[in-house]
mmCIF file of N, CA and C in Angstrom:
data_model
loop_
_atom_site.group_PDB
_atom_site.id
_atom_site.type_symbol
_atom_site.label_atom_id
_atom_site.label_comp_id
_atom_site.label_asym_id
_atom_site.label_seq_id
_atom_site.Cartn_x
_atom_site.Cartn_y
_atom_site.Cartn_z
ATOM 1 N N MET A 1 -48.179 23.451 -3.158
ATOM 2 C CA MET A 1 -47.522 22.851 -4.279
ATOM 3 C C MET A 1 -48.514 22.031 -5.084
ATOM 4 N N THR A 2 -48.376 22.110 -6.357
ATOM 5 C CA THR A 2 -49.280 21.337 -7.206
ATOM 6 C C THR A 2 -48.701 19.957 -7.474
ATOM 7 N N GLN A 3 -49.506 19.105 -7.987
ATOM 8 C CA GLN A 3 -49.126 17.718 -8.233
ATOM 9 C C GLN A 3 -47.996 17.589 -9.255
ATOM 10 N N ASN A 4 -47.910 18.480 -10.231
ATOM 11 C CA ASN A 4 -46.935 18.363 -11.309
ATOM 12 C C ASN A 4 -45.578 18.997 -10.990
ATOM 13 N N GLU A 5 -45.497 19.779 -9.937
ATOM 14 C CA GLU A 5 -44.236 20.429 -9.598
ATOM 15 C C GLU A 5 -43.317 19.439 -8.889
ATOM 16 N N PRO A 6 -42.050 19.438 -9.249
ATOM 17 C CA PRO A 6 -41.120 18.530 -8.580
ATOM 18 C C PRO A 6 -40.819 19.017 -7.161
ATOM 19 N N GLU A 7 -40.562 18.099 -6.306
ATOM 20 C CA GLU A 7 -40.168 18.433 -4.940
ATOM 21 C C GLU A 7 -38.736 18.973 -4.957
ATOM 22 N N LEU A 8 -38.370 19.634 -3.918
ATOM 23 C CA LEU A 8 -37.052 20.244 -3.839
ATOM 24 C C LEU A 8 -35.933 19.212 -3.971
ATOM 25 N N PHE A 9 -36.077 18.059 -3.316
ATOM 26 C CA PHE A 9 -35.014 17.071 -3.321
ATOM 27 C C PHE A 9 -35.281 15.891 -4.244
ATOM 28 N N ASP A 10 -36.216 16.021 -5.156
ATOM 29 C CA ASP A 10 -36.445 14.972 -6.143
ATOM 30 C C ASP A 10 -35.351 15.055 -7.195
ATOM 31 N N LEU A 11 -34.570 14.019 -7.262
ATOM 32 C CA LEU A 11 -33.489 13.967 -8.237
ATOM 33 C C LEU A 11 -33.796 12.887 -9.256
ATOM 34 N N PRO A 12 -33.285 13.036 -10.431
ATOM 35 C CA PRO A 12 -33.501 11.982 -11.419
ATOM 36 C C PRO A 12 -32.891 10.667 -10.939
ATOM 37 N N GLU A 13 -33.414 9.572 -11.414
ATOM 38 C CA GLU A 13 -32.938 8.245 -11.000
ATOM 39 C C GLU A 13 -31.454 8.051 -11.250
ATOM 40 N N ALA A 14 -30.939 8.606 -12.311
ATOM 41 C CA ALA A 14 -29.533 8.432 -12.659
ATOM 42 C C ALA A 14 -28.617 8.992 -11.577
ATOM 43 N N ALA A 15 -29.071 9.986 -10.850
ATOM 44 C CA ALA A 15 -28.249 10.593 -9.814
ATOM 45 C C ALA A 15 -28.082 9.671 -8.617
ATOM 46 N N HIS A 16 -28.935 8.689 -8.454
ATOM 47 C CA HIS A 16 -28.874 7.790 -7.305
ATOM 48 C C HIS A 16 -27.960 6.598 -7.536
ATOM 49 N N THR A 17 -27.534 6.384 -8.736
ATOM 50 C CA THR A 17 -26.673 5.237 -9.014
ATOM 51 C C THR A 17 -25.222 5.632 -8.866
ATOM 52 N N THR A 18 -24.447 4.744 -8.316
ATOM 53 C CA THR A 18 -23.022 4.983 -8.185
ATOM 54 C C THR A 18 -22.293 4.266 -9.311
ATOM 55 N N PRO A 19 -21.326 4.919 -9.876
ATOM 56 C CA PRO A 19 -20.599 4.279 -10.971
ATOM 57 C C PRO A 19 -19.785 3.090 -10.452
ATOM 58 N N VAL A 20 -19.709 2.076 -11.251
ATOM 59 C CA VAL A 20 -18.941 0.888 -10.898
ATOM 60 C C VAL A 20 -17.551 1.037 -11.501
ATOM 61 N N ILE A 21 -16.561 1.008 -10.638
ATOM 62 C CA ILE A 21 -15.182 1.112 -11.091
ATOM 63 C C ILE A 21 -14.587 -0.287 -11.054
ATOM 64 N N GLU A 22 -14.180 -0.759 -12.205
ATOM 65 C CA GLU A 22 -13.600 -2.085 -12.267
ATOM 66 C C GLU A 22 -12.118 -2.002 -11.948
ATOM 67 N N ASP A 23 -11.637 -2.977 -11.196
ATOM 68 C CA ASP A 23 -10.219 -3.025 -10.875
ATOM 69 C C ASP A 23 -9.443 -3.536 -12.078
ATOM 70 N N THR A 24 -8.391 -2.827 -12.409
ATOM 71 C CA THR A 24 -7.567 -3.267 -13.529
ATOM 72 C C THR A 24 -6.536 -4.270 -13.022
ATOM 73 N N PRO A 25 -6.306 -5.312 -13.783
ATOM 74 C CA PRO A 25 -5.324 -6.307 -13.357
ATOM 75 C C PRO A 25 -3.907 -5.740 -13.377
ATOM 76 N N ILE A 26 -3.052 -6.380 -12.646
ATOM 77 C CA ILE A 26 -1.655 -5.965 -12.567
ATOM 78 C C ILE A 26 -0.998 -6.150 -13.933
ATOM 79 N N SER A 27 -0.126 -5.226 -14.285
ATOM 80 C CA SER A 27 0.552 -5.296 -15.584
ATOM 81 C C SER A 27 1.859 -6.083 -15.456
ATOM 82 N N PRO A 28 2.385 -6.581 -16.549
ATOM 83 C CA PRO A 28 3.675 -7.287 -16.508
ATOM 84 C C PRO A 28 4.798 -6.409 -15.944
ATOM 85 N N ALA A 29 4.784 -5.123 -16.248
ATOM 86 C CA ALA A 29 5.807 -4.216 -15.717
ATOM 87 C C ALA A 29 5.695 -4.095 -14.196
ATOM 88 N N GLN A 30 4.462 -4.070 -13.692
ATOM 89 C CA GLN A 30 4.271 -3.987 -12.241
ATOM 90 C C GLN A 30 4.706 -5.287 -11.563
ATOM 91 N N ILE A 31 4.440 -6.411 -12.196
ATOM 92 C CA ILE A 31 4.897 -7.698 -11.653
ATOM 93 C C ILE A 31 6.414 -7.703 -11.573
ATOM 94 N N ALA A 32 7.064 -7.229 -12.618
ATOM 95 C CA ALA A 32 8.523 -7.181 -12.630
ATOM 96 C C ALA A 32 9.057 -6.273 -11.522
ATOM 97 N N SER A 33 8.386 -5.147 -11.282
ATOM 98 C CA SER A 33 8.854 -4.232 -10.230
ATOM 99 C C SER A 33 8.687 -4.852 -8.847
ATOM 100 N N ILE A 34 7.632 -5.609 -8.639
ATOM 101 C CA ILE A 34 7.439 -6.287 -7.352
ATOM 102 C C ILE A 34 8.510 -7.357 -7.167
ATOM 103 N N ARG A 35 8.777 -8.131 -8.206
ATOM 104 C CA ARG A 35 9.806 -9.181 -8.112
ATOM 105 C C ARG A 35 11.183 -8.578 -7.853
ATOM 106 N N THR A 36 11.482 -7.466 -8.502
ATOM 107 C CA THR A 36 12.756 -6.784 -8.272
ATOM 108 C C THR A 36 12.847 -6.290 -6.833
ATOM 109 N N ALA A 37 11.756 -5.747 -6.324
ATOM 110 C CA ALA A 37 11.740 -5.268 -4.934
ATOM 111 C C ALA A 37 11.948 -6.422 -3.959
ATOM 112 N N PHE A 38 11.329 -7.567 -4.230
ATOM 113 C CA PHE A 38 11.548 -8.749 -3.383
ATOM 114 C C PHE A 38 13.020 -9.155 -3.399
ATOM 115 N N ASP A 39 13.629 -9.155 -4.569
ATOM 116 C CA ASP A 39 15.041 -9.535 -4.673
ATOM 117 C C ASP A 39 15.932 -8.567 -3.901
ATOM 118 N N ARG A 40 15.663 -7.259 -4.043
ATOM 119 C CA ARG A 40 16.453 -6.256 -3.313
ATOM 120 C C ARG A 40 16.296 -6.403 -1.809
ATOM 121 N N ALA A 41 15.088 -6.760 -1.372
ATOM 122 C CA ALA A 41 14.830 -6.896 0.062
ATOM 123 C C ALA A 41 15.322 -8.240 0.608
ATOM 124 N N GLY A 42 15.740 -9.127 -0.286
ATOM 125 C CA GLY A 42 16.230 -10.431 0.141
ATOM 126 C C GLY A 42 15.122 -11.383 0.554
ATOM 127 N N ILE A 43 13.933 -11.168 0.030
ATOM 128 C CA ILE A 43 12.792 -12.035 0.341
ATOM 129 C C ILE A 43 12.677 -13.041 -0.796
ATOM 130 N N ALA A 44 13.190 -14.252 -0.542
ATOM 131 C CA ALA A 44 13.240 -15.261 -1.602
ATOM 132 C C ALA A 44 12.164 -16.327 -1.446
ATOM 133 N N SER A 45 11.718 -16.553 -0.231
ATOM 134 C CA SER A 45 10.731 -17.594 0.037
ATOM 135 C C SER A 45 9.377 -17.211 -0.555
ATOM 136 N N MET A 46 8.787 -18.127 -1.293
ATOM 137 C CA MET A 46 7.466 -17.857 -1.876
ATOM 138 C C MET A 46 6.413 -17.669 -0.788
ATOM 139 N N THR A 47 6.549 -18.392 0.295
ATOM 140 C CA THR A 47 5.602 -18.253 1.406
ATOM 141 C C THR A 47 5.689 -16.856 2.002
ATOM 142 N N GLU A 48 6.907 -16.377 2.193
ATOM 143 C CA GLU A 48 7.079 -15.040 2.762
ATOM 144 C C GLU A 48 6.613 -13.969 1.781
ATOM 145 N N ARG A 49 6.869 -14.169 0.499
ATOM 146 C CA ARG A 49 6.395 -13.215 -0.513
ATOM 147 C C ARG A 49 4.867 -13.139 -0.500
ATOM 148 N N GLN A 50 4.232 -14.281 -0.398
ATOM 149 C CA GLN A 50 2.772 -14.306 -0.365
ATOM 150 C C GLN A 50 2.253 -13.616 0.895
ATOM 151 N N GLN A 51 2.938 -13.820 2.019
ATOM 152 C CA GLN A 51 2.546 -13.155 3.272
ATOM 153 C C GLN A 51 2.606 -11.641 3.118
ATOM 154 N N VAL A 52 3.681 -11.148 2.518
ATOM 155 C CA VAL A 52 3.847 -9.709 2.340
ATOM 156 C C VAL A 52 2.710 -9.147 1.489
ATOM 157 N N ILE A 53 2.432 -9.804 0.377
ATOM 158 C CA ILE A 53 1.387 -9.310 -0.527
ATOM 159 C C ILE A 53 0.021 -9.382 0.137
ATOM 160 N N GLN A 54 -0.285 -10.493 0.786
ATOM 161 C CA GLN A 54 -1.597 -10.632 1.440
ATOM 162 C C GLN A 54 -1.774 -9.636 2.574
ATOM 163 N N SER A 55 -0.685 -9.235 3.220
ATOM 164 C CA SER A 55 -0.811 -8.246 4.290
ATOM 165 C C SER A 55 -1.201 -6.879 3.743
ATOM 166 N N CYS A 56 -0.989 -6.668 2.460
ATOM 167 C CA CYS A 56 -1.371 -5.397 1.832
ATOM 168 C C CYS A 56 -2.769 -5.437 1.252
ATOM 169 N N VAL A 57 -3.108 -6.535 0.602
ATOM 170 C CA VAL A 57 -4.372 -6.576 -0.123
ATOM 171 C C VAL A 57 -5.529 -7.062 0.737
ATOM 172 N N ILE A 58 -5.251 -7.609 1.898
ATOM 173 C CA ILE A 58 -6.254 -8.044 2.865
ATOM 174 C C ILE A 58 -7.249 -9.035 2.255
ATOM 175 N N ARG A 59 -6.729 -9.915 1.461
ATOM 176 C CA ARG A 59 -7.558 -10.997 0.932
ATOM 177 C C ARG A 59 -6.632 -12.138 0.537
ATOM 178 N N LYS A 60 -7.193 -13.284 0.383
ATOM 179 C CA LYS A 60 -6.417 -14.469 0.020
ATOM 180 C C LYS A 60 -6.056 -14.407 -1.454
ATOM 181 N N ILE A 61 -4.786 -14.551 -1.748
ATOM 182 C CA ILE A 61 -4.348 -14.635 -3.139
ATOM 183 C C ILE A 61 -3.478 -15.875 -3.293
ATOM 184 N N SER A 62 -3.523 -16.459 -4.454
ATOM 185 C CA SER A 62 -2.700 -17.638 -4.700
ATOM 186 C C SER A 62 -1.630 -17.356 -5.742
ATOM 187 N N ASN A 63 -1.716 -16.187 -6.399
ATOM 188 C CA ASN A 63 -0.789 -15.863 -7.462
ATOM 189 C C ASN A 63 -0.637 -14.348 -7.530
ATOM 190 N N ILE A 64 0.534 -13.897 -7.879
ATOM 191 C CA ILE A 64 0.796 -12.452 -7.964
ATOM 192 C C ILE A 64 -0.104 -11.776 -8.990
ATOM 193 N N ARG A 65 -0.585 -12.520 -9.960
ATOM 194 C CA ARG A 65 -1.447 -11.955 -10.993
ATOM 195 C C ARG A 65 -2.849 -11.606 -10.464
ATOM 196 N N GLU A 66 -3.144 -12.014 -9.239
ATOM 197 C CA GLU A 66 -4.425 -11.668 -8.624
ATOM 198 C C GLU A 66 -4.399 -10.297 -7.946
ATOM 199 N N VAL A 67 -3.222 -9.684 -7.895
ATOM 200 C CA VAL A 67 -3.087 -8.347 -7.323
ATOM 201 C C VAL A 67 -3.620 -7.352 -8.346
ATOM 202 N N TYR A 68 -4.321 -6.335 -7.866
ATOM 203 C CA TYR A 68 -4.838 -5.304 -8.757
ATOM 204 C C TYR A 68 -3.792 -4.206 -8.946
ATOM 205 N N SER A 69 -3.890 -3.542 -10.051
ATOM 206 C CA SER A 69 -2.958 -2.483 -10.395
ATOM 207 C C SER A 69 -2.900 -1.405 -9.309
ATOM 208 N N ARG A 70 -4.049 -1.068 -8.742
ATOM 209 C CA ARG A 70 -4.105 -0.003 -7.729
ATOM 210 C C ARG A 70 -3.422 -0.396 -6.420
ATOM 211 N N GLU A 71 -3.130 -1.684 -6.216
ATOM 212 C CA GLU A 71 -2.535 -2.160 -4.969
ATOM 213 C C GLU A 71 -1.019 -2.256 -5.010
ATOM 214 N N VAL A 72 -0.427 -2.051 -6.166
ATOM 215 C CA VAL A 72 1.007 -2.256 -6.336
ATOM 216 C C VAL A 72 1.826 -1.320 -5.451
ATOM 217 N N ARG A 73 1.438 -0.052 -5.362
ATOM 218 C CA ARG A 73 2.199 0.887 -4.523
ATOM 219 C C ARG A 73 2.239 0.436 -3.073
ATOM 220 N N GLN A 74 1.099 -0.056 -2.574
ATOM 221 C CA GLN A 74 1.055 -0.537 -1.195
ATOM 222 C C GLN A 74 1.985 -1.732 -1.010
ATOM 223 N N VAL A 75 1.981 -2.632 -1.973
ATOM 224 C CA VAL A 75 2.831 -3.818 -1.895
ATOM 225 C C VAL A 75 4.305 -3.415 -1.906
ATOM 226 N N LEU A 76 4.680 -2.517 -2.797
ATOM 227 C CA LEU A 76 6.071 -2.078 -2.872
ATOM 228 C C LEU A 76 6.524 -1.392 -1.579
ATOM 229 N N ALA A 77 5.652 -0.595 -1.001
ATOM 230 C CA ALA A 77 5.990 0.065 0.270
ATOM 231 C C ALA A 77 6.159 -0.963 1.385
ATOM 232 N N ARG A 78 5.307 -1.979 1.402
ATOM 233 C CA ARG A 78 5.402 -3.009 2.435
ATOM 234 C C ARG A 78 6.677 -3.817 2.258
ATOM 235 N N ILE A 79 7.048 -4.126 1.020
ATOM 236 C CA ILE A 79 8.284 -4.871 0.772
ATOM 237 C C ILE A 79 9.478 -4.070 1.271
ATOM 238 N N GLU A 80 9.465 -2.785 1.004
ATOM 239 C CA GLU A 80 10.570 -1.932 1.424
ATOM 240 C C GLU A 80 10.732 -1.941 2.948
ATOM 241 N N GLY A 81 9.614 -1.960 3.665
ATOM 242 C CA GLY A 81 9.683 -1.936 5.124
ATOM 243 C C GLY A 81 9.721 -3.301 5.779
ATOM 244 N N TRP A 82 9.558 -4.366 4.993
ATOM 245 C CA TRP A 82 9.488 -5.732 5.541
ATOM 246 C C TRP A 82 10.830 -6.133 6.135
ATOM 247 N N GLY A 83 10.794 -6.675 7.320
ATOM 248 C CA GLY A 83 12.007 -7.192 7.935
ATOM 249 C C GLY A 83 12.882 -6.150 8.582
ATOM 250 N N ARG A 84 12.518 -4.895 8.445
ATOM 251 C CA ARG A 84 13.297 -3.876 9.134
ATOM 252 C C ARG A 84 13.078 -4.029 10.624
ATOM 253 N N THR A 85 14.148 -4.054 11.326
ATOM 254 C CA THR A 85 14.024 -4.149 12.774
ATOM 255 C C THR A 85 14.426 -2.821 13.373
ATOM 256 N N THR A 86 13.693 -2.450 14.351
ATOM 257 C CA THR A 86 14.057 -1.242 15.067
ATOM 258 C C THR A 86 14.732 -1.673 16.354
ATOM 259 N N ASN A 87 15.956 -1.245 16.506
ATOM 260 C CA ASN A 87 16.688 -1.594 17.713
ATOM 261 C C ASN A 87 16.124 -0.807 18.883
ATOM 262 N N ALA A 88 15.940 -1.494 19.954
ATOM 263 C CA ALA A 88 15.408 -0.833 21.143
ATOM 264 C C ALA A 88 16.430 0.162 21.652
ATOM 265 N N ALA A 89 15.965 1.332 21.915
ATOM 266 C CA ALA A 89 16.853 2.371 22.433
ATOM 267 C C ALA A 89 17.196 2.049 23.875
ATOM 268 N N THR A 90 18.510 2.001 24.139
ATOM 269 C CA THR A 90 18.927 1.678 25.496
ATOM 270 C C THR A 90 19.443 2.893 26.236
ATOM 271 N N GLY A 91 19.664 3.960 25.515
ATOM 272 C CA GLY A 91 20.169 5.162 26.152
ATOM 273 C C GLY A 91 19.284 6.346 25.845
ATOM 274 N N SER A 92 19.876 7.505 25.997
ATOM 275 C CA SER A 92 19.129 8.730 25.712
ATOM 276 C C SER A 92 19.155 9.020 24.213
ATOM 277 N N ALA A 93 18.408 10.015 23.810
ATOM 278 C CA ALA A 93 18.408 10.420 22.412
ATOM 279 C C ALA A 93 19.812 10.855 22.001
ATOM 280 N N TRP A 94 20.537 11.443 22.934
ATOM 281 C CA TRP A 94 21.918 11.856 22.649
ATOM 282 C C TRP A 94 22.795 10.629 22.390
ATOM 283 N N ASP A 95 22.645 9.597 23.207
ATOM 284 C CA ASP A 95 23.442 8.378 23.040
ATOM 285 C C ASP A 95 23.092 7.634 21.759
ATOM 286 N N ASN A 96 21.838 7.723 21.338
ATOM 287 C CA ASN A 96 21.366 6.960 20.177
ATOM 288 C C ASN A 96 21.378 7.756 18.877
ATOM 289 N N ARG A 97 22.015 8.919 18.856
ATOM 290 C CA ARG A 97 22.055 9.713 17.634
ATOM 291 C C ARG A 97 22.825 8.951 16.564
ATOM 292 N N GLU A 98 22.499 9.227 15.319
ATOM 293 C CA GLU A 98 23.091 8.480 14.218
ATOM 294 C C GLU A 98 24.340 9.145 13.652
ATOM 295 N N GLU A 99 24.448 10.431 13.777
ATOM 296 C CA GLU A 99 25.597 11.134 13.209
ATOM 297 C C GLU A 99 26.372 11.826 14.314
ATOM 298 N N ASP A 100 27.655 12.049 14.027
ATOM 299 C CA ASP A 100 28.474 12.803 14.975
ATOM 300 C C ASP A 100 28.042 14.264 14.949
ATOM 301 N N THR A 101 28.089 14.859 16.092
ATOM 302 C CA THR A 101 27.797 16.290 16.181
ATOM 303 C C THR A 101 29.112 17.052 16.126
ATOM 304 N N TRP A 102 29.038 18.339 16.138
ATOM 305 C CA TRP A 102 30.259 19.141 16.113
ATOM 306 C C TRP A 102 31.081 18.920 17.379
ATOM 307 N N ILE A 103 30.401 18.569 18.461
ATOM 308 C CA ILE A 103 31.125 18.295 19.708
ATOM 309 C C ILE A 103 31.948 17.015 19.570
ATOM 310 N N ASP A 104 31.347 16.002 18.920
ATOM 311 C CA ASP A 104 32.064 14.744 18.706
ATOM 312 C C ASP A 104 33.288 14.937 17.821
ATOM 313 N N LYS A 105 33.207 15.879 16.916
ATOM 314 C CA LYS A 105 34.296 16.095 15.965
ATOM 315 C C LYS A 105 35.444 16.888 16.549
ATOM 316 N N LEU A 106 35.302 17.455 17.749
ATOM 317 C CA LEU A 106 36.369 18.264 18.373
ATOM 318 C C LEU A 106 37.536 17.414 18.786
#
């Protein structure tokens, strides 16, 4: 190989840089949807609301406006599942079924 020929894996400098994606702030509509979800779930305490949001974003926040737009879906899903209790099954799958079967309807 001569001095002027590029090496096989020599890439231009631009190829080595990773694009920086900036997080977009939460929109007023997204804030409203989170507040509505909290109301539907019966989560009224500000402390509990903050706990729910922080459990999704994995960082300390002091205000809902610190949530990023991309995190809203995670927050809404967590609110929906927050406080749901799963009752311990005490019987068999047959005993714990949720709907009547055709046998039950006889």
